[in-house]
Structure formats: C-alpha cells, structure tokens
PDB file of C-alpha atoms and ligand atoms in Angstrom:
ATOM      1  CA  MET X 279      -2.815-124.900 -28.788  1.00  0.00           C
ATOM      2  CA  ILE X 280      -6.530-124.021 -28.758  1.00  0.00           C
ATOM      3  CA  SER X 281      -7.880-120.860 -30.302  1.00  0.00           C
ATOM      4  CA  LEU X 282     -11.408-119.592 -30.820  1.00  0.00           C
ATOM      5  CA  GLN X 283     -11.785-116.708 -33.236  1.00  0.00           C
ATOM      6  CA  ASN X 284     -15.107-114.853 -33.237  1.00  0.00           C
ATOM      7  CA  VAL X 285     -17.047-118.015 -32.570  1.00  0.00           C
ATOM      8  CA  SER X 286     -20.835-117.883 -32.496  1.00  0.00           C
ATOM      9  CA  LYS X 287     -23.278-120.734 -32.155  1.00  0.00           C
ATOM     10  CA  THR X 288     -26.992-120.587 -32.782  1.00  0.00           C
ATOM     11  CA  TYR X 289     -28.836-123.892 -32.379  1.00  0.00           C
ATOM     12  CA  PRO X 290     -31.452-124.833 -35.003  1.00  0.00           C
ATOM     13  CA  ASN X 291     -34.255-123.787 -32.607  1.00  0.00           C
ATOM     14  CA  GLY X 292     -32.851-120.252 -32.516  1.00  0.00           C
ATOM     15  CA  THR X 293     -31.039-120.388 -29.148  1.00  0.00           C
ATOM     16  CA  ARG X 294     -27.899-118.266 -29.307  1.00  0.00           C
ATOM     17  CA  ALA X 295     -25.574-120.248 -27.054  1.00  0.00           C
ATOM     18  CA  MET X 296     -22.286-118.524 -27.998  1.00  0.00           C
ATOM     19  CA  LYS X 297     -21.838-114.964 -29.166  1.00  0.00           C
ATOM     20  CA  ASN X 298     -18.620-113.863 -30.842  1.00  0.00           C
ATOM     21  CA  VAL X 299     -16.234-115.568 -28.439  1.00  0.00           C
ATOM     22  CA  SER X 300     -12.472-115.277 -28.977  1.00  0.00           C
ATOM     23  CA  LEU X 301      -9.898-116.863 -26.694  1.00  0.00           C
ATOM     24  CA  ASN X 302      -6.535-118.605 -26.692  1.00  0.00           C
ATOM     25  CA  ILE X 303      -5.328-121.471 -24.563  1.00  0.00           C
ATOM     26  CA  LYS X 304      -1.628-122.256 -24.496  1.00  0.00           C
ATOM     27  CA  LYS X 305       0.079-125.629 -24.364  1.00  0.00           C
ATOM     28  CA  GLY X 306       0.378-126.819 -20.780  1.00  0.00           C
ATOM     29  CA  ASP X 307      -2.373-124.537 -19.445  1.00  0.00           C
ATOM     30  CA  PHE X 308      -4.969-125.524 -16.878  1.00  0.00           C
ATOM     31  CA  VAL X 309      -8.126-123.552 -17.572  1.00  0.00           C
ATOM     32  CA  PHE X 310     -11.480-123.525 -15.833  1.00  0.00           C
ATOM     33  CA  VAL X 311     -14.521-122.576 -17.882  1.00  0.00           C
ATOM     34  CA  VAL X 312     -17.143-121.387 -15.425  1.00  0.00           C
ATOM     35  CA  GLY X 313     -20.643-119.962 -15.561  1.00  0.00           C
ATOM     36  CA  SER X 314     -24.120-120.757 -14.351  1.00  0.00           C
ATOM     37  CA  SER X 315     -26.212-123.543 -15.823  1.00  0.00           C
ATOM     38  CA  GLY X 316     -27.217-122.697 -19.390  1.00  0.00           C
ATOM     39  CA  SER X 317     -24.425-120.133 -19.858  1.00  0.00           C
ATOM     40  CA  GLY X 318     -22.827-122.075 -22.715  1.00  0.00           C
ATOM     41  CA  LYS X 319     -19.995-124.122 -21.149  1.00  0.00           C
ATOM     42  CA  SER X 320     -21.018-127.437 -22.710  1.00  0.00           C
ATOM     43  CA  THR X 321     -21.632-125.762 -26.048  1.00  0.00           C
ATOM     44  CA  LEU X 322     -18.057-124.510 -26.017  1.00  0.00           C
ATOM     45  CA  ILE X 323     -16.777-127.974 -25.140  1.00  0.00           C
ATOM     46  CA  LYS X 324     -18.907-129.714 -27.760  1.00  0.00           C
ATOM     47  CA  MET X 325     -17.500-127.382 -30.394  1.00  0.00           C
ATOM     48  CA  LEU X 326     -13.921-128.206 -29.307  1.00  0.00           C
ATOM     49  CA  LEU X 327     -14.796-131.881 -29.757  1.00  0.00           C
ATOM     50  CA  LYS X 328     -16.604-131.184 -33.033  1.00  0.00           C
ATOM     51  CA  GLU X 329     -19.806-132.647 -31.639  1.00  0.00           C
ATOM     52  CA  GLU X 330     -21.297-129.293 -32.650  1.00  0.00           C
ATOM     53  CA  ASP X 331     -20.066-126.906 -35.334  1.00  0.00           C
ATOM     54  CA  PRO X 332     -20.044-123.147 -34.791  1.00  0.00           C
ATOM     55  CA  THR X 333     -22.465-121.074 -36.860  1.00  0.00           C
ATOM     56  CA  SER X 334     -19.591-118.686 -37.586  1.00  0.00           C
ATOM     57  CA  GLY X 335     -15.975-118.216 -36.586  1.00  0.00           C
ATOM     58  CA  LYS X 336     -12.923-120.448 -36.457  1.00  0.00           C
ATOM     59  CA  ILE X 337     -11.724-123.023 -33.945  1.00  0.00           C
ATOM     60  CA  ILE X 338      -8.066-123.998 -34.137  1.00  0.00           C
ATOM     61  CA  VAL X 339      -6.827-127.078 -32.268  1.00  0.00           C
ATOM     62  CA  ASN X 340      -3.133-127.900 -32.598  1.00  0.00           C
ATOM     63  CA  ASN X 341      -2.741-125.607 -35.634  1.00  0.00           C
ATOM     64  CA  LYS X 342      -5.675-127.224 -37.438  1.00  0.00           C
ATOM     65  CA  ASP X 343      -8.906-125.402 -38.202  1.00  0.00           C
ATOM     66  CA  ILE X 344     -11.299-128.077 -36.960  1.00  0.00           C
ATOM     67  CA  THR X 345     -14.326-126.329 -38.440  1.00  0.00           C
ATOM     68  CA  LYS X 346     -12.878-127.424 -41.793  1.00  0.00           C
ATOM     69  CA  LEU X 347     -12.331-131.041 -40.769  1.00  0.00           C
ATOM     70  CA  LYS X 348     -14.373-133.540 -42.732  1.00  0.00           C
ATOM     71  CA  ARG X 349     -16.491-135.990 -40.741  1.00  0.00           C
ATOM     72  CA  LYS X 350     -14.110-138.790 -41.594  1.00  0.00           C
ATOM     73  CA  GLN X 351     -11.196-136.775 -40.188  1.00  0.00           C
ATOM     74  CA  VAL X 352     -12.830-136.480 -36.765  1.00  0.00           C
ATOM     75  CA  PRO X 353     -10.859-139.519 -35.473  1.00  0.00           C
ATOM     76  CA  TYR X 354      -7.806-137.257 -35.793  1.00  0.00           C
ATOM     77  CA  LEU X 355      -9.351-135.059 -33.098  1.00  0.00           C
ATOM     78  CA  ARG X 356     -10.012-138.079 -30.890  1.00  0.00           C
ATOM     79  CA  ARG X 357      -6.285-138.688 -30.809  1.00  0.00           C
ATOM     80  CA  GLU X 358      -5.504-135.091 -29.912  1.00  0.00           C
ATOM     81  CA  ILE X 359      -8.137-134.692 -27.203  1.00  0.00           C
ATOM     82  CA  GLY X 360      -9.033-136.953 -24.299  1.00  0.00           C
ATOM     83  CA  THR X 361     -12.462-136.348 -22.756  1.00  0.00           C
ATOM     84  CA  VAL X 362     -14.121-136.805 -19.383  1.00  0.00           C
ATOM     85  CA  PHE X 363     -17.784-136.173 -18.587  1.00  0.00           C
ATOM     86  CA  GLN X 364     -19.971-135.810 -15.527  1.00  0.00           C
ATOM     87  CA  ASP X 365     -21.689-139.138 -16.194  1.00  0.00           C
ATOM     88  CA  PHE X 366     -18.437-141.124 -16.782  1.00  0.00           C
ATOM     89  CA  ARG X 367     -19.714-142.722 -20.035  1.00  0.00           C
ATOM     90  CA  LEU X 368     -17.928-146.033 -19.584  1.00  0.00           C
ATOM     91  CA  LEU X 369     -18.995-148.988 -21.683  1.00  0.00           C
ATOM     92  CA  PRO X 370     -21.144-151.063 -19.284  1.00  0.00           C
ATOM     93  CA  ASN X 371     -20.370-154.438 -20.842  1.00  0.00           C
ATOM     94  CA  LYS X 372     -16.618-154.034 -20.784  1.00  0.00           C
ATOM     95  CA  THR X 373     -14.260-154.422 -17.840  1.00  0.00           C
ATOM     96  CA  VAL X 374     -12.125-151.565 -16.541  1.00  0.00           C
ATOM     97  CA  TYR X 375      -9.202-152.957 -18.523  1.00  0.00           C
ATOM     98  CA  ASP X 376     -11.227-153.312 -21.715  1.00  0.00           C
ATOM     99  CA  ASN X 377     -12.766-149.838 -21.422  1.00  0.00           C
ATOM    100  CA  VAL X 378      -9.286-148.324 -21.463  1.00  0.00           C
ATOM    101  CA  ALA X 379      -7.909-150.770 -24.042  1.00  0.00           C
ATOM    102  CA  PHE X 380     -10.844-149.942 -26.331  1.00  0.00           C
ATOM    103  CA  ALA X 381      -9.758-146.295 -26.494  1.00  0.00           C
ATOM    104  CA  MET X 382      -6.441-147.491 -27.888  1.00  0.00           C
ATOM    105  CA  GLN X 383      -8.007-150.004 -30.263  1.00  0.00           C
ATOM    106  CA  VAL X 384     -10.133-147.319 -31.921  1.00  0.00           C
ATOM    107  CA  VAL X 385      -6.991-145.363 -32.795  1.00  0.00           C
ATOM    108  CA  GLU X 386      -5.404-148.587 -34.053  1.00  0.00           C
ATOM    109  CA  ALA X 387      -2.618-148.834 -31.483  1.00  0.00           C
ATOM    110  CA  ASN X 388      -0.708-152.102 -31.702  1.00  0.00           C
ATOM    111  CA  PRO X 389      -1.732-154.870 -29.289  1.00  0.00           C
ATOM    112  CA  LYS X 390       1.666-155.032 -27.631  1.00  0.00           C
ATOM    113  CA  GLU X 391       1.548-151.319 -26.873  1.00  0.00           C
ATOM    114  CA  ILE X 392      -2.011-151.724 -25.524  1.00  0.00           C
ATOM    115  CA  ARG X 393      -0.881-154.497 -23.153  1.00  0.00           C
ATOM    116  CA  ARG X 394       1.900-152.226 -21.921  1.00  0.00           C
ATOM    117  CA  ALA X 395       0.046-148.917 -21.635  1.00  0.00           C
ATOM    118  CA  VAL X 396      -3.269-149.983 -20.074  1.00  0.00           C
ATOM    119  CA  PRO X 397      -1.894-151.313 -16.747  1.00  0.00           C
ATOM    120  CA  VAL X 398       0.536-148.394 -16.469  1.00  0.00           C
ATOM    121  CA  THR X 399      -2.249-145.864 -16.997  1.00  0.00           C
ATOM    122  CA  LEU X 400      -4.628-147.620 -14.587  1.00  0.00           C
ATOM    123  CA  GLY X 401      -1.807-147.426 -12.048  1.00  0.00           C
ATOM    124  CA  LEU X 402      -1.362-143.696 -12.639  1.00  0.00           C
ATOM    125  CA  VAL X 403      -4.978-143.006 -11.694  1.00  0.00           C
ATOM    126  CA  GLY X 404      -4.952-145.451  -8.772  1.00  0.00           C
ATOM    127  CA  ILE X 405      -7.387-148.061 -10.072  1.00  0.00           C
ATOM    128  CA  ALA X 406      -5.062-150.866 -11.219  1.00  0.00           C
ATOM    129  CA  LYS X 407      -6.371-153.416  -8.744  1.00  0.00           C
ATOM    130  CA  LYS X 408      -9.894-153.210 -10.172  1.00  0.00           C
ATOM    131  CA  PHE X 409      -8.922-153.995 -13.750  1.00  0.00           C
ATOM    132  CA  LYS X 410     -11.299-156.966 -13.953  1.00  0.00           C
ATOM    133  CA  CYS X 411     -14.345-155.101 -12.586  1.00  0.00           C
ATOM    134  CA  TYR X 412     -17.282-153.874 -14.643  1.00  0.00           C
ATOM    135  CA  PRO X 413     -18.391-150.244 -14.266  1.00  0.00           C
ATOM    136  CA  HIS X 414     -21.472-151.142 -12.181  1.00  0.00           C
ATOM    137  CA  GLN X 415     -19.160-152.727  -9.608  1.00  0.00           C
ATOM    138  CA  LEU X 416     -17.350-149.429  -9.036  1.00  0.00           C
ATOM    139  CA  SER X 417     -18.144-146.284  -7.058  1.00  0.00           C
ATOM    140  CA  GLY X 418     -18.606-142.993  -8.921  1.00  0.00           C
ATOM    141  CA  GLY X 419     -15.110-141.870  -8.003  1.00  0.00           C
ATOM    142  CA  GLU X 420     -13.642-145.145  -9.233  1.00  0.00           C
ATOM    143  CA  GLN X 421     -15.578-144.884 -12.493  1.00  0.00           C
ATOM    144  CA  GLN X 422     -14.248-141.381 -13.007  1.00  0.00           C
ATOM    145  CA  ARG X 423     -10.696-142.665 -12.447  1.00  0.00           C
ATOM    146  CA  VAL X 424     -11.281-145.203 -15.227  1.00  0.00           C
ATOM    147  CA  ALA X 425     -12.658-142.444 -17.448  1.00  0.00           C
ATOM    148  CA  LEU X 426      -9.508-140.404 -16.733  1.00  0.00           C
ATOM    149  CA  ALA X 427      -7.319-143.391 -17.621  1.00  0.00           C
ATOM    150  CA  ARG X 428      -9.211-143.757 -20.875  1.00  0.00           C
ATOM    151  CA  ALA X 429      -8.792-140.038 -21.580  1.00  0.00           C
ATOM    152  CA  ILE X 430      -5.001-140.081 -21.198  1.00  0.00           C
ATOM    153  CA  VAL X 431      -4.025-143.560 -22.378  1.00  0.00           C
ATOM    154  CA  ASN X 432      -3.348-142.382 -25.933  1.00  0.00           C
ATOM    155  CA  ASP X 433      -1.013-139.634 -24.688  1.00  0.00           C
ATOM    156  CA  SER X 434      -3.266-136.956 -26.134  1.00  0.00           C
ATOM    157  CA  PRO X 435      -1.852-133.465 -25.598  1.00  0.00           C
ATOM    158  CA  ILE X 436      -5.255-132.064 -24.547  1.00  0.00           C
ATOM    159  CA  LEU X 437      -7.753-133.192 -21.903  1.00  0.00           C
ATOM    160  CA  ILE X 438     -11.232-131.703 -21.907  1.00  0.00           C
ATOM    161  CA  ALA X 439     -13.537-132.309 -18.960  1.00  0.00           C
ATOM    162  CA  ASP X 440     -17.175-131.210 -18.726  1.00  0.00           C
ATOM    163  CA  GLU X 441     -18.253-131.079 -15.054  1.00  0.00           C
ATOM    164  CA  PRO X 442     -16.056-134.094 -14.163  1.00  0.00           C
ATOM    165  CA  THR X 443     -16.837-133.724 -10.450  1.00  0.00           C
ATOM    166  CA  GLY X 444     -20.550-133.041 -10.907  1.00  0.00           C
ATOM    167  CA  ASN X 445     -21.688-136.480  -9.723  1.00  0.00           C
ATOM    168  CA  LEU X 446     -19.147-136.907  -6.930  1.00  0.00           C
ATOM    169  CA  ASP X 447     -19.127-136.107  -3.223  1.00  0.00           C
ATOM    170  CA  PRO X 448     -16.726-133.311  -2.225  1.00  0.00           C
ATOM    171  CA  GLU X 449     -13.964-135.599  -0.976  1.00  0.00           C
ATOM    172  CA  THR X 450     -13.981-137.743  -4.109  1.00  0.00           C
ATOM    173  CA  ALA X 451     -14.193-134.604  -6.240  1.00  0.00           C
ATOM    174  CA  TRP X 452     -10.931-133.419  -4.704  1.00  0.00           C
ATOM    175  CA  GLU X 453      -9.253-136.755  -5.491  1.00  0.00           C
ATOM    176  CA  ILE X 454     -10.254-136.321  -9.116  1.00  0.00           C
ATOM    177  CA  MET X 455      -9.017-132.697  -9.076  1.00  0.00           C
ATOM    178  CA  LYS X 456      -5.674-133.908  -7.717  1.00  0.00           C
ATOM    179  CA  LEU X 457      -5.409-136.377 -10.620  1.00  0.00           C
ATOM    180  CA  LEU X 458      -6.322-133.694 -13.160  1.00  0.00           C
ATOM    181  CA  GLN X 459      -3.541-131.516 -11.764  1.00  0.00           C
ATOM    182  CA  ASP X 460      -1.077-134.433 -11.898  1.00  0.00           C
ATOM    183  CA  ILE X 461      -2.031-134.993 -15.529  1.00  0.00           C
ATOM    184  CA  ASN X 462      -1.535-131.280 -16.247  1.00  0.00           C
ATOM    185  CA  LYS X 463       1.913-131.418 -14.590  1.00  0.00           C
ATOM    186  CA  ARG X 464       2.830-134.167 -17.039  1.00  0.00           C
ATOM    187  CA  GLY X 465       2.372-131.587 -19.788  1.00  0.00           C
ATOM    188  CA  VAL X 466      -1.245-132.143 -20.811  1.00  0.00           C
ATOM    189  CA  THR X 467      -3.314-129.022 -21.514  1.00  0.00           C
ATOM    190  CA  VAL X 468      -6.478-129.251 -19.394  1.00  0.00           C
ATOM    191  CA  VAL X 469      -9.757-127.441 -20.053  1.00  0.00           C
ATOM    192  CA  MET X 470     -12.410-128.086 -17.416  1.00  0.00           C
ATOM    193  CA  ALA X 471     -15.959-126.740 -17.374  1.00  0.00           C
ATOM    194  CA  THR X 472     -17.485-126.540 -13.923  1.00  0.00           C
ATOM    195  CA  HIS X 473     -19.832-124.508 -11.805  1.00  0.00           C
ATOM    196  CA  GLU X 474     -18.228-125.652  -8.538  1.00  0.00           C
ATOM    197  CA  LYS X 475     -17.049-122.422  -7.062  1.00  0.00           C
ATOM    198  CA  GLU X 476     -15.085-123.925  -4.201  1.00  0.00           C
ATOM    199  CA  ILE X 477     -12.840-125.937  -6.514  1.00  0.00           C
ATOM    200  CA  VAL X 478     -12.222-122.990  -8.812  1.00  0.00           C
ATOM    201  CA  ASP X 479     -11.539-120.547  -5.975  1.00  0.00           C
ATOM    202  CA  THR X 480      -9.181-122.939  -4.198  1.00  0.00           C
ATOM    203  CA  LEU X 481      -7.026-123.988  -7.140  1.00  0.00           C
ATOM    204  CA  ARG X 482      -6.230-120.507  -8.504  1.00  0.00           C
ATOM    205  CA  LYS X 483      -5.941-121.443 -12.161  1.00  0.00           C
ATOM    206  CA  ARG X 484      -6.940-119.366 -15.150  1.00  0.00           C
ATOM    207  CA  VAL X 485     -10.715-118.844 -15.127  1.00  0.00           C
ATOM    208  CA  ILE X 486     -12.789-118.065 -18.199  1.00  0.00           C
ATOM    209  CA  GLU X 487     -16.290-117.070 -17.136  1.00  0.00           C
ATOM    210  CA  ILE X 488     -19.152-117.331 -19.583  1.00  0.00           C
ATOM    211  CA  ASP X 489     -22.520-115.685 -19.128  1.00  0.00           C
ATOM    212  CA  ASN X 490     -25.272-116.078 -21.662  1.00  0.00           C
ATOM    213  CA  GLY X 491     -22.822-117.093 -24.407  1.00  0.00           C
ATOM    214  CA  VAL X 492     -20.366-114.237 -23.798  1.00  0.00           C
ATOM    215  CA  VAL X 493     -16.968-114.306 -22.036  1.00  0.00           C
ATOM    216  CA  ILE X 494     -17.377-111.867 -19.146  1.00  0.00           C
ATOM    217  CA  ARG X 495     -14.112-112.599 -17.332  1.00  0.00           C
ATOM    218  CA  ASP X 496     -10.744-114.099 -18.191  1.00  0.00           C
ATOM    219  CA  SER X 497      -8.427-114.114 -15.204  1.00  0.00           C
ATOM    220  CA  CYS X 498      -4.756-114.686 -15.691  1.00  0.00           C
ATOM    221  CA  GLU X 499      -2.574-115.777 -12.821  1.00  0.00           C
ATOM    222  CA  GLY X 500       0.940-114.523 -12.193  1.00  0.00           C
ATOM    223  CA  GLY X 501       1.413-112.123 -15.060  1.00  0.00           C
ATOM    224  CA  TYR X 502       0.024-114.664 -17.460  1.00  0.00           C
ATOM    225  CA  ASP X 503      -0.312-113.226 -20.929  1.00  0.00           C
ATOM    226  CA  CYS X 504      -3.700-114.373 -22.225  1.00  0.00           C
ATOM    227  CA  GLU X 505      -3.241-113.030 -25.713  1.00  0.00           C
ATOM    228  CA  ASP X 506      -0.228-115.192 -26.575  1.00  0.00           C
TER     229      ASP X 506
HETATM  230  N1  ADP U  79     -28.922-129.050 -28.765  1.00  0.00           N
HETATM  231  C1  ADP U  79     -29.418-127.878 -28.354  1.00  0.00           C
HETATM  232  N2  ADP U  79     -30.446-127.294 -29.005  1.00  0.00           N
HETATM  233  C2  ADP U  79     -30.941-126.113 -28.614  1.00  0.00           C
HETATM  234  N3  ADP U  79     -30.478-125.414 -27.571  1.00  0.00           N
HETATM  235  C3  ADP U  79     -29.461-125.940 -26.871  1.00  0.00           C
HETATM  236  C4  ADP U  79     -28.890-127.186 -27.218  1.00  0.00           C
HETATM  237  N4  ADP U  79     -27.892-127.465 -26.348  1.00  0.00           N
HETATM  238  C5  ADP U  79     -27.849-126.419 -25.493  1.00  0.00           C
HETATM  239  N5  ADP U  79     -28.803-125.511 -25.804  1.00  0.00           N
HETATM  240  C6  ADP U  79     -29.046-124.230 -25.127  1.00  0.00           C
HETATM  241  O1  ADP U  79     -27.861-123.473 -25.213  1.00  0.00           O
HETATM  242  C7  ADP U  79     -27.628-122.740 -24.016  1.00  0.00           C
HETATM  243  C8  ADP U  79     -26.277-123.140 -23.424  1.00  0.00           C
HETATM  244  O2  ADP U  79     -26.351-124.491 -22.992  1.00  0.00           O
HETATM  245  P1  ADP U  79     -25.087-125.299 -22.472  1.00  0.00           P
HETATM  246  O3  ADP U  79     -23.960-125.038 -23.382  1.00  0.00           O
HETATM  247  O4  ADP U  79     -25.509-126.705 -22.260  1.00  0.00           O
HETATM  248  O5  ADP U  79     -24.817-124.569 -21.077  1.00  0.00           O
HETATM  249  P2  ADP U  79     -24.035-125.055 -19.758  1.00  0.00           P
HETATM  250  O6  ADP U  79     -23.201-126.230 -20.115  1.00  0.00           O
HETATM  251  O7  ADP U  79     -23.239-123.864 -19.353  1.00  0.00           O
HETATM  252  O8  ADP U  79     -25.085-125.386 -18.746  1.00  0.00           O
HETATM  253  C9  ADP U  79     -28.817-123.040 -23.111  1.00  0.00           C
HETATM  254  O9  ADP U  79     -29.772-122.020 -23.307  1.00  0.00           O
HETATM  255  C10 ADP U  79     -29.332-124.363 -23.646  1.00  0.00           C
HETATM  256  O10 ADP U  79     -30.703-124.505 -23.397  1.00  0.00           O
HETATM  257 MG1   MG U  80     -23.060-128.117 -19.294  1.00  0.00          MG
END
C-alpha cells in the first residue's frame, strides 16, 4: 500500500533529514513511526503527502509512484490519504459541520452524499452534538475528533497522523488513540508519528524507529512479515 525505496531527503540548506530509507506498509496495518525530535518523522510524513519531494528514491502509494505526480494531480493523493496533525488545523471560521463538509466539497462529492456522510462521521468520532460549534468553542480533544472526522469522511484507505496526541492531556490522548484503532479496524491503514513512548509501548503495534534520518528498528508483531 505504501512503499519507500531508497528514499533520501536533503533540504535546500543542506540538512540530510532522510538517508536511504526503504520500507513497506501493508493495507490494513497500524504503524507507529517513532524517534526523538529532529529524527525525521515529519519529513517522512511530508513526503508521503507530497508536501516535500525526496531528493532521490521512490515513494509508492496505492501502486502509484507519487514522486512522479504532477502538482495538479496532488488532489488525487488527498482522496487516498486522510491527515491529522498535532495542531488540529481546523478552519477557524467554519463550524464543525462545515469543516468536515469542506473536505468532501474539495473532492467534489455530491451535496446529497455530503449531507448523509457528515453527520454519520461526526457520530463515529463522538462529536455529533457539537456540529454547530466553531473550533474555538471546543476543547483540544474535541477539535482532534473533528480533525479525525475530516480525515476519514472521504473513505480514504490511508490515514496519516503526525503527533496527533501531542497537544492533548494523557486521558484525552487515549480517547484519540481508541478512535484511531477503531478506524484501523474498519480497514483503514494508519501511519502515526509520535514520540510518546507510553502509547507506543502499550499498544504493541508495528514500530518503525528513525534516528537521524535512518531506520534503526522495525519491529513486527506476531510473525508479521515486514518485507511483503
Ligand atoms: N524545511 C526544512 N528545511 C531545513 N531543514 C529542515 C526542514 N524541515 C525539517 N528540517 C530538519 O530535518 C531534520 C528532521 O526534522 P523533522 O522531520 O521535522 O523531525 P521530527 O518530526 O522527527 O522532529 C531536523 O534536523 C530538522 O531541523
Ligand atoms: Mg515532527
């Protein structure tokens, strides 16, 4: 589903953030990308979203080499991958409902389908009652629920989260982790960057550890074959 082949990234200022990384992530996986601050987690995620291009190597998402995608084909990726960030990134002038509806409008979903899917998805993440609220009227945990709804409302097969619990207290973080696992159980491939050791150690998922732009560990649970 996702494959990196000898991927390196050097930023224009000379920082080598990724060095010859190869890895495969299968459909339906739940993968943690871990490593200390500055190790290259966000760089990896930005390349999966084509916010950054690798300096060399190939990145395959859903059988497409996204390094070859033209700028105007990037909306294709937006349909394949839902995203969640540490800072929620909701649109401040739109209600909860409209934030989620907007994600469907940009991929040109039909209005009838939007009216059906938005309430259902808000219900799935437990925030349906607040559909009229604006982001500033919500707690951090509630905002992240809305961001999760937005990330899954288009039924994208992949969800990528960069430190989604980074701004949340531990209890709220666990609520968000529970939702991410529910989403994964519905068949969505989840890739989550985090440096929160307790979450990673407790959940016992596949862990890819990055240090200084290099993969130094790739754990595979239960006889999992990483090379497939
Ligand atoms: N736009 C950029 N330009 C130059 N260097 C960058 C840029 N973004 C990240 N870096 C550098 O790349 C390295 C990896 O950063 P990042 O991927 O953000 O790590 P992490 O998410 O693991 O904290 C760091 O040394 C960081 O300073
Ligand atoms: Mg980061």
